[in-house]
Coordinates of C-alpha atoms in Angstrom, one line a residue:
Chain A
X1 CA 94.6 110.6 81.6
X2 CA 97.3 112.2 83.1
X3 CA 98.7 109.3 84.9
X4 CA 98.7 107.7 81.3
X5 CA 100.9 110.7 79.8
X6 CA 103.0 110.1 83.1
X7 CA 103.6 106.5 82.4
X8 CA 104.5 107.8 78.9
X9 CA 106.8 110.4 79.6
X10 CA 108.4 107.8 81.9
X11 CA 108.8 104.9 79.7
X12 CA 110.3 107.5 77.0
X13 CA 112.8 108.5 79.4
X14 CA 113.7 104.8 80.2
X15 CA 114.2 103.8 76.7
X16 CA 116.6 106.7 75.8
X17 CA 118.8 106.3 79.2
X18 CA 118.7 102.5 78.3
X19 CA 120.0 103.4 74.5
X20 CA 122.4 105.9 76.0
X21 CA 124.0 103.0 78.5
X22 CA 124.8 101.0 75.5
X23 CA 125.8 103.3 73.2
X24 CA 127.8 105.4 75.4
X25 CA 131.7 105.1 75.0
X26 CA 132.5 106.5 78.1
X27 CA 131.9 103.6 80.6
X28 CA 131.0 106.1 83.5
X29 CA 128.9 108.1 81.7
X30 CA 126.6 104.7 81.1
X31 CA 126.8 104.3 84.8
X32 CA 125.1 107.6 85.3
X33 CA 122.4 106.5 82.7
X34 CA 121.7 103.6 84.4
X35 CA 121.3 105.4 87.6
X36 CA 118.9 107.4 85.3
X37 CA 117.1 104.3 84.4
X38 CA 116.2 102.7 87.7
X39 CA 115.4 106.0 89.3
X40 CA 113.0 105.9 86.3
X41 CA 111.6 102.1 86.9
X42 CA 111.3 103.4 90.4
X43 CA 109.0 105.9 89.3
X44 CA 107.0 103.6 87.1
X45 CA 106.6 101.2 90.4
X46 CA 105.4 104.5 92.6
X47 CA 103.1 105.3 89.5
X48 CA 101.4 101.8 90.1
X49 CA 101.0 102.3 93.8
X50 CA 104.0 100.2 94.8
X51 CA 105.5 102.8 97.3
X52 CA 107.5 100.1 98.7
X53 CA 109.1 98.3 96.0
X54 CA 110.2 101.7 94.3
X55 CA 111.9 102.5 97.7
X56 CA 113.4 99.1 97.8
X57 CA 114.5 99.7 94.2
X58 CA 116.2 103.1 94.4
X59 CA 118.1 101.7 97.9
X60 CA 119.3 98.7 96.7
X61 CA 119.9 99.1 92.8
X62 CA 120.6 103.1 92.5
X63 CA 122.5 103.1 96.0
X64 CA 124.1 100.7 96.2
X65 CA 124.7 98.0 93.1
X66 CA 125.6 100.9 90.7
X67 CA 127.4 102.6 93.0
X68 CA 130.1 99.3 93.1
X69 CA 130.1 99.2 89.6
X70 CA 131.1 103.0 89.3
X71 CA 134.0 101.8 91.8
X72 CA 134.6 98.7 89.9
X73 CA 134.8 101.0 86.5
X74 CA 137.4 103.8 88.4
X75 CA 139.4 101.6 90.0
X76 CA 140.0 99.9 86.8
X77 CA 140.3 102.9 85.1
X78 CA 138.5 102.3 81.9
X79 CA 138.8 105.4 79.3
X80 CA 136.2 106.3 76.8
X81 CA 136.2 103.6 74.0
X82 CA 137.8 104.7 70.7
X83 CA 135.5 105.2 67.3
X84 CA 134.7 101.7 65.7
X85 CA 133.0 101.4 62.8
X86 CA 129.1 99.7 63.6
X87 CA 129.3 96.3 62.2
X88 CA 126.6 94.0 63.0
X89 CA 127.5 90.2 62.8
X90 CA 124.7 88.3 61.1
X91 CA 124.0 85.7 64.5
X92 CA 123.4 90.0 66.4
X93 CA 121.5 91.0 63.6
X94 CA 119.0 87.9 63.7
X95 CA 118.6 88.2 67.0
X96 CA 117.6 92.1 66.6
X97 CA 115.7 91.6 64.2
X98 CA 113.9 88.7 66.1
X99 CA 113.4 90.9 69.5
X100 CA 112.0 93.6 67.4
X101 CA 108.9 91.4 66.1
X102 CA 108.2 89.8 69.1
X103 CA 107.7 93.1 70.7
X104 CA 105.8 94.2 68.4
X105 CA 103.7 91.2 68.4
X106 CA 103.0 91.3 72.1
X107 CA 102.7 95.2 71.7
X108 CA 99.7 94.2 68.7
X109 CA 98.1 91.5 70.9
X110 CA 97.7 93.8 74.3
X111 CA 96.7 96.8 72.2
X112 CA 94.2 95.1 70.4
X113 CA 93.0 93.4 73.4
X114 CA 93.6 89.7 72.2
X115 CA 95.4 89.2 75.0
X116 CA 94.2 90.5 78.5
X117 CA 96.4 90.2 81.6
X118 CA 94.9 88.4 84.8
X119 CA 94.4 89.9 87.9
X120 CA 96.2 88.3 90.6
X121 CA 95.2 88.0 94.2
X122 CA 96.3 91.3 95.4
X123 CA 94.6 93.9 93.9
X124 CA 95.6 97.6 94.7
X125 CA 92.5 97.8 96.8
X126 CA 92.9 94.1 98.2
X127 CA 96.1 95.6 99.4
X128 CA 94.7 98.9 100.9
X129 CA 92.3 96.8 102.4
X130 CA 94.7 94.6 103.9
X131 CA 96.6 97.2 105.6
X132 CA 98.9 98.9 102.7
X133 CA 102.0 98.0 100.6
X134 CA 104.5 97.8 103.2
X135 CA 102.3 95.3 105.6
X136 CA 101.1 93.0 103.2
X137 CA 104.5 92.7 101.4
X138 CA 105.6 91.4 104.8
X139 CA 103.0 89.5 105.6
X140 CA 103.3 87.5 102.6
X141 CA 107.0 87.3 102.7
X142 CA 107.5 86.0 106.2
X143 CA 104.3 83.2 106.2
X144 CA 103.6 82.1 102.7
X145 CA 107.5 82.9 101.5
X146 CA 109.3 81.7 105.1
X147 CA 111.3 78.9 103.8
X148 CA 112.6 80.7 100.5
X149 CA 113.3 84.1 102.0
X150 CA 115.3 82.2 104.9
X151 CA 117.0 80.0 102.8
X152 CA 117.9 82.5 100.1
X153 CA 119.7 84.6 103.3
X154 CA 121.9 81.7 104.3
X155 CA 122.8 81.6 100.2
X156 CA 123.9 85.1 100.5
X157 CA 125.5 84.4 103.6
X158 CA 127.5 81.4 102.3
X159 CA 128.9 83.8 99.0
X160 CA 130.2 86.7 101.3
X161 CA 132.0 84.4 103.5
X162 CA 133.1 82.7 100.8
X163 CA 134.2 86.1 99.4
X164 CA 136.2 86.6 102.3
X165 CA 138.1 83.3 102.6
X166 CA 138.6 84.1 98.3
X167 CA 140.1 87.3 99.5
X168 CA 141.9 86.8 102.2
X169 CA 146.0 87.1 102.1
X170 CA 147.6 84.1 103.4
X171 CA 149.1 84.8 106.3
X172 CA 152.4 82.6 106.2
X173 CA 153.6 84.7 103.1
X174 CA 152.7 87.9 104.8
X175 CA 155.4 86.7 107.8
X176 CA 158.0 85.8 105.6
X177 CA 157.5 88.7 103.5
Chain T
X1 CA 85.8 136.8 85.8
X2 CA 84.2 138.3 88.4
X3 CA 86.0 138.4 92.1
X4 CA 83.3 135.9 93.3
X5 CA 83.7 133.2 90.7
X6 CA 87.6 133.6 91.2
X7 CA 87.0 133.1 94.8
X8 CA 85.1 130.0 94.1
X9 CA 87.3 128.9 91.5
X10 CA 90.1 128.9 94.4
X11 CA 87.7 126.9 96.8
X12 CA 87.7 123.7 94.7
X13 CA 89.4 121.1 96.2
X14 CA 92.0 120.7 93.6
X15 CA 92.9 124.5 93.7
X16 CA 93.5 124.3 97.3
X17 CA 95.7 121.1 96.8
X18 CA 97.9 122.7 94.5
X19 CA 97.8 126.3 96.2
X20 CA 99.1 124.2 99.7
X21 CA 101.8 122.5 97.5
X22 CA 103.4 125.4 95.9
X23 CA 103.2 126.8 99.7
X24 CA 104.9 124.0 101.4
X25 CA 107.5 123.9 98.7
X26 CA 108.3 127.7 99.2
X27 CA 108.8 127.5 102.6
X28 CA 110.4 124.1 102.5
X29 CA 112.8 125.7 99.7
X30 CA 113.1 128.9 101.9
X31 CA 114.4 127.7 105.2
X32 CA 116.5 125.3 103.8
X33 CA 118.5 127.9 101.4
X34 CA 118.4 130.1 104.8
X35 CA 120.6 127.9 106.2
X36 CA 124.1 127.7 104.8
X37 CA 124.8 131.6 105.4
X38 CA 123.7 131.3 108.9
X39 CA 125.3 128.0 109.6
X40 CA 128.5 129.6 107.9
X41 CA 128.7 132.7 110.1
X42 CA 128.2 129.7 112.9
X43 CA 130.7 128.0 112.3
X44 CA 133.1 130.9 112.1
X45 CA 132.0 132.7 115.3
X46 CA 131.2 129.6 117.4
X47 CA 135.2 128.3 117.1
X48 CA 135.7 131.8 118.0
X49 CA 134.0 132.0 121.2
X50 CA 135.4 128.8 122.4
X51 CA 138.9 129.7 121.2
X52 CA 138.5 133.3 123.3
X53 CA 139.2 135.5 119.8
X54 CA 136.8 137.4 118.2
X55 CA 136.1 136.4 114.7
X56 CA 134.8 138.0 111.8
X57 CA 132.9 140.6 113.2
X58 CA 133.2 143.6 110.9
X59 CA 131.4 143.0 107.5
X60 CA 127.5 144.8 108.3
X61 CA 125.4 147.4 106.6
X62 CA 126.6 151.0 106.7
X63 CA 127.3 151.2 110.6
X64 CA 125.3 148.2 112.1
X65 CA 127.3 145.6 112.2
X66 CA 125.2 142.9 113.3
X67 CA 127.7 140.5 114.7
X68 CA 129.4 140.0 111.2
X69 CA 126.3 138.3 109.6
X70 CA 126.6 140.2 106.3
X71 CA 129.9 137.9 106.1
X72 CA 128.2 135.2 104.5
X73 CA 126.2 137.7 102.1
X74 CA 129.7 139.0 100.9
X75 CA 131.5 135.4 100.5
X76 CA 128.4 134.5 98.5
X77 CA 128.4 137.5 96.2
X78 CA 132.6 136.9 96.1
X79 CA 132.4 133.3 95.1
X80 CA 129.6 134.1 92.8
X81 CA 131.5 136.1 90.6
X82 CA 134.4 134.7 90.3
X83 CA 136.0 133.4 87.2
X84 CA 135.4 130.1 86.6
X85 CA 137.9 127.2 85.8
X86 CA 137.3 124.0 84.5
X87 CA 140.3 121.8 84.9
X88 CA 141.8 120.4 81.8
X89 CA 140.5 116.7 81.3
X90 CA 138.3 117.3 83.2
X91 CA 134.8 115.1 82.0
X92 CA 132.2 117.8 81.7
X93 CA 129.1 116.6 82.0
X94 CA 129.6 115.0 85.2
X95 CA 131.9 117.7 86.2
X96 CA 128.7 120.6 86.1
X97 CA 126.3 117.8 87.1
X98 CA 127.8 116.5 90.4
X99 CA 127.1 120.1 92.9
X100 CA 123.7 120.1 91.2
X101 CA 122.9 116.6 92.0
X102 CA 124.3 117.2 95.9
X103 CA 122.1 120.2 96.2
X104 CA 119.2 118.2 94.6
X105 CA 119.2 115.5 96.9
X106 CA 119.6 117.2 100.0
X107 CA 116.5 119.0 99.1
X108 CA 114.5 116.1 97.9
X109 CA 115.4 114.7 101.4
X110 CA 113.9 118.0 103.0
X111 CA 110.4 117.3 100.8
X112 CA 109.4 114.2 103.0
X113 CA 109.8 115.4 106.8
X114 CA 106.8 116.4 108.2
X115 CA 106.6 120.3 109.9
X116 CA 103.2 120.1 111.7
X117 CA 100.4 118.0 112.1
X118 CA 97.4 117.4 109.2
X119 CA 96.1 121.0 108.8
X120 CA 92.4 121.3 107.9
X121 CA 92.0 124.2 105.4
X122 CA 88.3 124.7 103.6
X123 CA 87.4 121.2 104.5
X124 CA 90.3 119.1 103.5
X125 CA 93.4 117.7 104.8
X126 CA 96.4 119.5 104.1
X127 CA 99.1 117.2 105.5
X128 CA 102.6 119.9 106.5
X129 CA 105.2 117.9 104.6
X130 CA 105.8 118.5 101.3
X131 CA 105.1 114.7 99.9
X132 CA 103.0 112.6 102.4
X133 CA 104.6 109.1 101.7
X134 CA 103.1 106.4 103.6
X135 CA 106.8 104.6 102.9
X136 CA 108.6 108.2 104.2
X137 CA 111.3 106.6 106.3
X138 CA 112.2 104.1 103.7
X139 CA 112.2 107.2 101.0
X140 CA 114.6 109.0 102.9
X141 CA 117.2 106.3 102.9
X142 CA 116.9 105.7 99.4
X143 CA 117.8 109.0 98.4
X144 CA 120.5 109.6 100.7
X145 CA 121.6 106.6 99.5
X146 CA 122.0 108.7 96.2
X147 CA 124.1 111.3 98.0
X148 CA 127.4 108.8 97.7
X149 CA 126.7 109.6 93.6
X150 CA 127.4 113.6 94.4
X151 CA 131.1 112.5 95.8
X152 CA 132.5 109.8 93.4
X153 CA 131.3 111.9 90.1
X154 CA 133.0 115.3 91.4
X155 CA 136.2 113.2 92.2
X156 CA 136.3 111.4 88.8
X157 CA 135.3 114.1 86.6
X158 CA 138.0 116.3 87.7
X159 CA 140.3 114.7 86.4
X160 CA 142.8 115.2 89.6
X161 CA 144.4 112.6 91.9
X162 CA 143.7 114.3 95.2
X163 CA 140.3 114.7 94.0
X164 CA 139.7 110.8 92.8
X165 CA 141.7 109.8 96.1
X166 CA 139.1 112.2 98.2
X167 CA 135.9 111.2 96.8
X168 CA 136.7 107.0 97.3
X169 CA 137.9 107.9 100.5
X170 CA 133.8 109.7 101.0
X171 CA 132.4 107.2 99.4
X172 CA 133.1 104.2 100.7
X173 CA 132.6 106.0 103.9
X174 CA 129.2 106.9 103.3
X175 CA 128.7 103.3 101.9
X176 CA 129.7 102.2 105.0
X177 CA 128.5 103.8 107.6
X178 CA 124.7 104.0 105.7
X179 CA 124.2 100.3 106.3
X180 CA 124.6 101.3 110.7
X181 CA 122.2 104.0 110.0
X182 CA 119.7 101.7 108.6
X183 CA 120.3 99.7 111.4
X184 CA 119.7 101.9 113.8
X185 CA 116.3 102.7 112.4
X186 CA 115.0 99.7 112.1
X187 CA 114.0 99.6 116.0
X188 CA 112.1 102.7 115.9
X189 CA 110.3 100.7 112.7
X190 CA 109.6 97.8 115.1
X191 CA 108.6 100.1 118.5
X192 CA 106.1 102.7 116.6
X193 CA 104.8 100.2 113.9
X194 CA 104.8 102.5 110.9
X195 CA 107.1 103.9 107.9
X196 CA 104.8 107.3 107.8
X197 CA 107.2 110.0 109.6
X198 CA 103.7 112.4 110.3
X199 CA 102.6 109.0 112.5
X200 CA 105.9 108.7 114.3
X201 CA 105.5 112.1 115.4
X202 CA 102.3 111.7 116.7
X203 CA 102.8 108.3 118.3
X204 CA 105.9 110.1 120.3
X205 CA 103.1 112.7 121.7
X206 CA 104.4 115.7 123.9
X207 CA 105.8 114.1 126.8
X208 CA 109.6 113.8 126.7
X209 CA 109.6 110.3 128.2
X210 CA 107.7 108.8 126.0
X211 CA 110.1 110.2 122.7
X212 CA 112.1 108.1 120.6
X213 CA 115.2 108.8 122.0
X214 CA 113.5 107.2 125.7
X215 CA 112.7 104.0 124.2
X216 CA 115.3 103.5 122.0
X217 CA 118.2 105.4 123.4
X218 CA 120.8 102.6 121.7
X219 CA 119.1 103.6 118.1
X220 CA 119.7 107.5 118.7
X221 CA 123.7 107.3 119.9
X222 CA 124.3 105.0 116.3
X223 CA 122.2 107.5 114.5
X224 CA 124.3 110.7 115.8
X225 CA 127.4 109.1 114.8
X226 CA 126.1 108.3 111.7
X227 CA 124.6 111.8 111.0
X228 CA 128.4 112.7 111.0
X229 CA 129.7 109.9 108.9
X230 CA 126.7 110.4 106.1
X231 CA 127.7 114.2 105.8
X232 CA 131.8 114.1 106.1
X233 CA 131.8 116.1 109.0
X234 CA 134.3 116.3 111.2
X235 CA 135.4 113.9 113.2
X236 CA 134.8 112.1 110.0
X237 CA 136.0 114.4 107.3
X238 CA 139.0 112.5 106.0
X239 CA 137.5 113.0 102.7
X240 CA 139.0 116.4 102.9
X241 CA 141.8 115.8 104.9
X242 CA 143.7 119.2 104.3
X243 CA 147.2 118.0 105.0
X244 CA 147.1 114.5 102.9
X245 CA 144.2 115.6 100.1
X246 CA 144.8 119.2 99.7
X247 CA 140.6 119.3 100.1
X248 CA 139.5 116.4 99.2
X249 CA 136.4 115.4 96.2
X250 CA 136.0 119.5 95.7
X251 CA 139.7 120.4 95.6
X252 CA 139.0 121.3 91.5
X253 CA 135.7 123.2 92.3
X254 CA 135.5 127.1 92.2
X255 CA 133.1 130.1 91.8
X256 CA 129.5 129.0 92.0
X257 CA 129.7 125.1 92.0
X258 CA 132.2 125.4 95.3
X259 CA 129.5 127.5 96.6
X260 CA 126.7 124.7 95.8
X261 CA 129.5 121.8 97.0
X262 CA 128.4 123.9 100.5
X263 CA 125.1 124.2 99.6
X264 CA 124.6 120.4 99.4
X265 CA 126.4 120.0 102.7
X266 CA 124.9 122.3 105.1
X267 CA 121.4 121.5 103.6
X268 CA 121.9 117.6 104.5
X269 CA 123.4 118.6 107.7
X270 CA 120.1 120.4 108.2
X271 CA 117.7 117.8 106.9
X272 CA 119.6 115.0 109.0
X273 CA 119.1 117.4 111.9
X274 CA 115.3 117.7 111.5
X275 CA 115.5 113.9 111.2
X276 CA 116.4 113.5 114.0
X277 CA 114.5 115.6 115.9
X278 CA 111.6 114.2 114.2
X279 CA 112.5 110.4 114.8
X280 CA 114.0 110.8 118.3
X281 CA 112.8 114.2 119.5
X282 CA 109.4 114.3 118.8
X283 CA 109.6 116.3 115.8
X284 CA 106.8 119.3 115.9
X285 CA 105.6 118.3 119.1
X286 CA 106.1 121.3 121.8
X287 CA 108.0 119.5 125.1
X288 CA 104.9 119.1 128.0
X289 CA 102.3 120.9 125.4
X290 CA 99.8 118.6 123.8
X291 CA 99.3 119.9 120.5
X292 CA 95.5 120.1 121.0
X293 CA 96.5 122.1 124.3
X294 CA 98.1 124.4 121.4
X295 CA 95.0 124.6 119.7
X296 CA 93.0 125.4 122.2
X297 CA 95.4 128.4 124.1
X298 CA 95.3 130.1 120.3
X299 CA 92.0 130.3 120.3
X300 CA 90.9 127.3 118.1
X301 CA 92.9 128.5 115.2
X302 CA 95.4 125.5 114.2
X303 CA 97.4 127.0 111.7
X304 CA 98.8 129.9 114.7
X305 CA 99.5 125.8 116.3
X306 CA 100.7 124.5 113.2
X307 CA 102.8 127.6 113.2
X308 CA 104.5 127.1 116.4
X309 CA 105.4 123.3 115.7
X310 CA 107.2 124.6 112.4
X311 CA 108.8 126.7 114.8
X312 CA 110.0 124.0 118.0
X313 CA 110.5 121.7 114.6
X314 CA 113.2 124.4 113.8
X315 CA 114.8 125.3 117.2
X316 CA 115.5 121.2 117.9
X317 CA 117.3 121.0 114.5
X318 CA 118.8 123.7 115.2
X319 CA 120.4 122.1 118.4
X320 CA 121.7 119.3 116.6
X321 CA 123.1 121.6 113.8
X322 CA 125.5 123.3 117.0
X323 CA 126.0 120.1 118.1
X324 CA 127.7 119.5 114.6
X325 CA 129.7 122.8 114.7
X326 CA 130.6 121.8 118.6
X327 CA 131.8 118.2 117.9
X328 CA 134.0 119.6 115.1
X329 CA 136.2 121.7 117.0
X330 CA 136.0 119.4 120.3
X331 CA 137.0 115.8 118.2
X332 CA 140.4 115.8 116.5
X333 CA 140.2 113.8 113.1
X334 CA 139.8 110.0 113.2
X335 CA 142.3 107.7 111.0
X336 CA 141.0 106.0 108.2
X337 CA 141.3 102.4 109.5
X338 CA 139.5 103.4 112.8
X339 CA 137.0 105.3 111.1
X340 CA 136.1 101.6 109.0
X341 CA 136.9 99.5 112.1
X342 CA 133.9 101.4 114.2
X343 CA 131.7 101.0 111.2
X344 CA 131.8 97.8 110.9
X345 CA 133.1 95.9 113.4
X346 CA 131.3 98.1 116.7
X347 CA 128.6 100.0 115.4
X348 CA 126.8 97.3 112.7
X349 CA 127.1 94.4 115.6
X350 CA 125.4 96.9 118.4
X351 CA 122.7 97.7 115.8
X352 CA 122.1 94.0 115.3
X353 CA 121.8 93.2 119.1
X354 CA 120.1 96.6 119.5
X355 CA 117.4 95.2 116.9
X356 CA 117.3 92.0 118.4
X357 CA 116.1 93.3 122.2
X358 CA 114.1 95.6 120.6
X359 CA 112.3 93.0 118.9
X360 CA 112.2 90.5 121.7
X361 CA 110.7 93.6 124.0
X362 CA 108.3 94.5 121.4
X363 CA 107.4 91.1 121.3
X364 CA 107.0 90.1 125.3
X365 CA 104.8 93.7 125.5
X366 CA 102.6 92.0 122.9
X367 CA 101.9 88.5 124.3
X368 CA 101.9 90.4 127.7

């Protein structure tokens, strides 16, 4: 029960700091509320036992990803956006209007129990029995997922040196500079 | 109610639970807000001593002076009261939010290290840490992670040059030098198989030889220098360069948030400190005394034990906490370019090689 009015309170929270990123007109100020929301998500994850993905998700996506787009937002030095009047185009407004009754129709179909979700292999006990999060995430990752995990790596490699060579000043123009 | 039913009303085991957790909150709460006075009467008598003057000595009650501790109370109450001023332009939100958020990190930090081993109390485990995460160590780093927020929202929202210049001078320090300090973690990972802080401490055991810093004495030079690089202490406090930055992310701050600017800091200071005692140090665990050697010279009782770990837990942090106070007025100031250029191009490759011997040792003990 009251992990139920926890996953409540939570997914309240998330859906106003995800309004409030959108509608904000201060472009830093929806930075903060998107802290907000993946500290949130986080939450949800440690709520469902994941201890390790909620980690993973406050170091890599609070820390650090939001943290560039803060600089990305100062540097530029974006002001708050002036008043416009809301005007929805008619392709926006289909769309909304579309996303709206396919949630509720998924929403209708879980809550009336037409459609239930599967299990997959790993349980939260299948995964305390195997040793907890953090040992069975690893497991699976470096034998079933070898070839993808290694593979993506030498993709991120490749786009931060090709980052750099992007970057780089050329060095002739510097001398004659 | 009658006594006895209240008394058995607090024996339940969800009683107990929450009666421990409002306990190791208080004290958690206690010693870390302890801290900034003291380490601010520190850090004006220590450069005194080893400068031959005599410091501020006077400030005491009636005609005790106690060594000028009462110093601290008085700045408090000063900077208290003051008036405060909110720059012009200044975003205000973010400009009230940022000292809170330092503060609240550094303390959320503080909830996760472990002060003494599983307590048993009425017949159930009481483990002395105010969250027991079995993901602990990675926990840690994801909320200091957070601490980067503290600086670039205090430079931005005030609306100040020297103040914007400061806190992306902090921040992409701390970015920086966060990725070493996971670095140099990963090989205690990899030697004591676990993420649960309470286990490391336990694995490490009593003896000194056998504590993190023995076997991974690479792993604990990277994480010192870090410790100084995450908190923007000197020799790494260009974000405050005086004579280019006037004072750096907090030069708009007065009154109370100034006051909780050095809240934040000395409690992260602290927290880092008991990190590494805990990681490299054996946290808890008395030097030569086996903790059940504890238990058994108190006569059985384990919280008198539990008691003195909180304590040896306190005096090695408080080793590295004069170790920070000693660096900063032995280490003039590094520049900004060789502050990034040991970052990045000395400390991040010896944490990868570090890693990679670690791993290959690991793995040769194994298959031994």
């Amino acid at each position: 029960m009251s992990q139920e009015l926890m996953f409540y309170a939570t997914a309240f929270l998330i859906t106003v700091c995800s309004v409030m990123v959108v509608t904000n007109r201060n472009p830093v100020v929806s930075a903060i509320y998107l802290v907000g929301d993946l500290f949130l998500l986080a939450a949800v994850f440690a709520s469902l036992d994941a201890h390790f993905v909620a980690a993973i998700q406050v170091l890599v996506y609070a820390g650090a990803i939001v943290v560039l787009f803060m600089f990305v937002i100062m540097l530029l030095n974006l002001g708050p956006e002036g008043k416009a009047h809301l005007r929805i185009p008619a392709p926006e407004l289909a769309v909304l209007v579309l996303t709206i009754i396919g949630f509720t129709t998924i929403g209708t179909l879980l809550l009336t129990g037409q459609a239930p979700g599967v299990g997959g292999e790993w349980s939260p006990e299948a995964i305390q029995a195997n040793g907890g999060n953090t040992f069975t995430i690893a497991m699976v990752l470096f034998t079933k997922f070898t070839w993808p995990f290694e593979i993506s790596s030498i993709l991120i490699l490749l786009a931060v040196i090709a980052a750099i060579v992007i970057a780089k000043k050329d060095k002739k123009q510097v001398v004659h500079d | 109610m009658g006594l006895d039913e209240l008394l058995a009303l607090l024996k339940t085991d969800t009683a107990i639970e929450i009666i421990a957790a409002v306990i190791k909150i208080l004290v958690v709460l206690v010693v870390c807000l302890q801290v900034p006075p003291v380490m601010v009467w520190v850090e004006r008598r220590a450069p005194a001593m080893m400068q031959r003057r005599k410091g501020p000595n006077r400030v005491g009650i009636f005609q005790w002076r106690l060594y000028g501790l009462i110093q601290s109370l008085a700045d408090t109450v000063k900077l208290v009261f003051k008036q405060e001023v909110v720059p012009r332009g200044a975003n205000k939100v973010a400009y009230h939010m940022a000292p809170i958020f330092g503060v609240f990190t550094a303390l959320l930090i503080a909830c996760a290290i472990p002060f003494g081993n599983d307590l048993m109390i009425f017949g159930q485990k009481i483990g002395l840490s105010v969250v027991r995460l079995d993901v602990g160590f990675l926990f840690i780093l994801a909320i200091s992670s957070l601490a980067v927020y503290t600086v670039t929202l205090a430079g931005w929202s005030s609306n100040s040059k020297y103040a914007l210049l400061g806190s992306l001078r902090a921040s992409a320090q701390m970015i920086s030098y966060e990725i070493p300090l996971g670095m140099s973690l990963v090989p205690i990972v990899v030697i004591f198989g676990t993420l649960d802080l309470n286990q490391i401490v336990v694995s490490q055991g009593a003896f000194p030889w056998a504590w993190g810093v023995v076997r991974a004495p690479v792993s604990f030079l990277l994480f010192l220098i870090c410790m100084f690089a995450e908190t923007n202490r000197a020799p790494f406090d260009l974000a405050e360069g005086e004579s280019e930055l006037v004072a750096g992310f907090h030069t708009e701050y007065n009154s109370a948030k100034f006051a909780a600017f050095f809240l934040g800091e000395y409690v992260s200071m602290f927290v880092l400190s008991c990190l590494a005692s805990t990681i490299f140090f054996g946290g808890w665990q008395a030097p030569f005394i086996p903790y059940e050697t504890i238990v058994k010279l108190v006569g059985g009782y384990a919280w008198i034990a539990a008691l003195i770990g909180f304590t040896v837990l306190i005096l090695k942090a408080s080793f590295f906490m004069w170790v920070y106070v000693w660096v900063r007025w032995t280490l003039p100031r590094f520049r900004y370019d060789q502050l990034m250029g040991l970052g990045w191009k000395f400390m991040l490759p010896v944490g990868l090689v570090n890693l990679l011997v670690t791993a290959l040792v690991m793995a040769a003990l194994e298959f031994h």
